[in-house]
PDB file of C-alpha atoms in Angstrom:
ATOM      1  CA  MET A   1      -1.840  -3.639  10.892  1.00 83.00           C
ATOM      2  CA  GLN A   2      -3.176  -5.362   7.861  1.00 87.00           C
ATOM      3  CA  LEU A   3      -0.611  -5.021   5.083  1.00 90.00           C
ATOM      4  CA  TYR A   4      -3.532  -5.273   1.600  1.00 91.00           C
ATOM      5  CA  TRP A   5      -0.941  -6.101  -1.037  1.00 92.00           C
ATOM      6  CA  SER A   6      -0.597  -8.199  -4.389  1.00 93.00           C
ATOM      7  CA  PRO A   7       2.099  -9.258  -6.349  1.00 92.00           C
ATOM      8  CA  ARG A   8       4.031  -7.269  -9.241  1.00 90.00           C
ATOM      9  CA  THR A   9       2.762  -4.059  -8.226  1.00 89.00           C
ATOM     10  CA  ARG A  10       3.870  -1.184  -5.738  1.00 86.00           C
ATOM     11  CA  SER A  11       3.114  -3.237  -2.670  1.00 88.00           C
ATOM     12  CA  PHE A  12       6.503  -4.529  -2.847  1.00 87.00           C
ATOM     13  CA  THR A  13       8.002  -1.115  -1.669  1.00 86.00           C
ATOM     14  CA  ALA A  14       5.301  -1.835   1.406  1.00 86.00           C
ATOM     15  CA  LEU A  15       6.007  -5.157   2.644  1.00 88.00           C
ATOM     16  CA  TRP A  16      10.187  -4.387   2.014  1.00 88.00           C
ATOM     17  CA  LEU A  17       9.798  -1.337   5.388  1.00 86.00           C
ATOM     18  CA  MET A  18       7.486  -3.640   7.371  1.00 86.00           C
ATOM     19  CA  GLU A  19       9.883  -6.532   6.721  1.00 89.00           C
ATOM     20  CA  GLU A  20      13.096  -3.736   7.871  1.00 88.00           C
ATOM     21  CA  THR A  21      11.702  -1.804  10.536  1.00 87.00           C
ATOM     22  CA  GLY A  22       9.772  -4.989  12.293  1.00 88.00           C
ATOM     23  CA  GLN A  23       6.403  -3.523  12.561  1.00 82.00           C
ATOM     24  CA  PRO A  24       3.853  -6.386  13.115  1.00 87.00           C
ATOM     25  CA  TYR A  25       2.015  -6.640  10.424  1.00 88.00           C
ATOM     26  CA  GLU A  26      -1.022  -9.580   8.445  1.00 92.00           C
ATOM     27  CA  ARG A  27      -0.402  -9.684   4.992  1.00 93.00           C
ATOM     28  CA  VAL A  28      -3.722  -9.987   3.317  1.00 93.00           C
ATOM     29  CA  LEU A  29      -3.037 -10.785  -0.715  1.00 94.00           C
ATOM     30  CA  THR A  30      -5.344  -8.231  -3.012  1.00 94.00           C
ATOM     31  CA  ASP A  31      -6.243 -10.417  -6.100  1.00 95.00           C
ATOM     32  CA  LEU A  32      -6.418  -9.280  -8.429  1.00 94.00           C
ATOM     33  CA  SER A  33      -6.483 -10.480 -11.947  1.00 94.00           C
ATOM     34  CA  ALA A  34      -9.198 -12.575  -9.848  1.00 95.00           C
ATOM     35  CA  GLY A  35     -10.993  -8.317  -9.483  1.00 95.00           C
ATOM     36  CA  ALA A  36     -10.524  -7.849  -6.457  1.00 94.00           C
ATOM     37  CA  GLN A  37     -10.207  -4.524  -5.802  1.00 93.00           C
ATOM     38  CA  ARG A  38     -13.313  -3.518  -7.389  1.00 95.00           C
ATOM     39  CA  LYS A  39     -15.385  -5.289  -4.542  1.00 96.00           C
ATOM     40  CA  ALA A  40     -17.416  -3.194  -2.456  1.00 95.00           C
ATOM     41  CA  GLU A  41     -15.484  -4.876   1.261  1.00 91.00           C
ATOM     42  CA  TYR A  42     -12.187  -3.363  -1.020  1.00 91.00           C
ATOM     43  CA  LEU A  43     -13.698  -0.345  -1.572  1.00 91.00           C
ATOM     44  CA  ALA A  44     -14.365   0.536   2.122  1.00 87.00           C
ATOM     45  CA  ILE A  45     -10.616   0.358   3.024  1.00 86.00           C
ATOM     46  CA  ASN A  46      -9.225   2.157  -0.062  1.00 87.00           C
ATOM     47  CA  PRO A  47     -12.184   3.249  -2.865  1.00 88.00           C
ATOM     48  CA  MET A  48      -9.360   4.066  -5.711  1.00 89.00           C
ATOM     49  CA  GLY A  49      -9.248   0.402  -5.483  1.00 90.00           C
ATOM     50  CA  LYS A  50      -5.330   0.276  -5.130  1.00 89.00           C
ATOM     51  CA  VAL A  51      -2.908  -1.748  -3.828  1.00 90.00           C
ATOM     52  CA  PRO A  52      -0.894  -1.153  -1.222  1.00 89.00           C
ATOM     53  CA  SER A  53      -3.894  -0.502   1.584  1.00 88.00           C
ATOM     54  CA  ALA A  54      -3.883  -0.730   5.245  1.00 85.00           C
ATOM     55  CA  THR A  55      -6.396  -0.593   8.229  1.00 84.00           C
ATOM     56  CA  ARG A  56      -4.806  -1.072  11.394  1.00 77.00           C
ATOM     57  CA  LYS A  57      -6.496  -3.134  14.672  1.00 68.00           C
ATOM     58  CA  PRO A  58      -8.085  -3.170  17.105  1.00 61.00           C
ATOM     59  CA  SER A  59     -10.362  -0.022  14.763  1.00 59.00           C
ATOM     60  CA  SER A  60      -9.730  -0.781  11.329  1.00 54.00           C
ATOM     61  CA  ARG A  61      -8.798   2.759  10.167  1.00 60.00           C
ATOM     62  CA  HIS A  62      -8.324   3.458   6.944  1.00 60.00           C
ATOM     63  CA  LEU A  63      -4.038   4.333   6.542  1.00 61.00           C
ATOM     64  CA  TRP A  64      -3.678   5.196   3.234  1.00 56.00           C
ATOM     65  CA  ALA A  65      -5.274   5.103  -0.630  1.00 51.00           C
ATOM     66  CA  ILE A  66      -2.217   7.126  -2.483  1.00 46.00           C
ATOM     67  CA  PRO A  67       0.749   3.969  -3.745  1.00 51.00           C
ATOM     68  CA  CYS A  68       3.659   6.062  -1.739  1.00 50.00           C
ATOM     69  CA  ALA A  69       1.717   7.065   1.172  1.00 52.00           C
ATOM     70  CA  PRO A  70       2.494   3.356   3.597  1.00 51.00           C
ATOM     71  CA  ASN A  71       6.601   4.668   3.353  1.00 50.00           C
ATOM     72  CA  ILE A  72       5.522   7.797   5.469  1.00 49.00           C
ATOM     73  CA  PHE A  73       3.349   5.679   7.531  1.00 53.00           C
ATOM     74  CA  ILE A  74       5.021   2.983   8.826  1.00 53.00           C
ATOM     75  CA  GLY A  75       8.870   4.434  10.580  1.00 52.00           C
ATOM     76  CA  CYS A  76       6.083   6.975  12.571  1.00 50.00           C
ATOM     77  CA  SER A  77       4.617   5.834  16.213  1.00 45.00           C
ATOM     78  CA  SER A  78       2.796   3.651  17.360  1.00 50.00           C
ATOM     79  CA  ASP A  79      -0.438   5.171  15.810  1.00 52.00           C
ATOM     80  CA  PRO A  80       0.441   6.374  12.553  1.00 48.00           C
ATOM     81  CA  VAL A  81      -3.171   8.057  11.684  1.00 49.00           C
ATOM     82  CA  ALA A  82      -2.227  10.143  15.556  1.00 48.00           C
ATOM     83  CA  ALA A  83       1.181  11.487  14.201  1.00 47.00           C
ATOM     84  CA  SER A  84       0.421  12.794  10.749  1.00 47.00           C
ATOM     85  CA  PRO A  85       0.048  15.930  10.772  1.00 47.00           C
ATOM     86  CA  GLN A  86      -4.024  16.913  10.761  1.00 43.00           C
TER      87      GLN A  86
END
């Protein structure tokens, strides 16, 4: 899982939960001061241009675009998308 984050944002909760649960993940710093959240690459992950966001490797499926949703998915099974309600 890649967790897109930025300091002094709601990302802290998602980072904390990843550490506490021991889930493997890669931190990807999103530099808000440089406008990284408005670039096409980031908007493909999160069309709202907010952090935190996440993708799941190897499929790089988009997991969330809502700031509070990471907290729901982090504690799920090894495939949070499959574990979420349809």
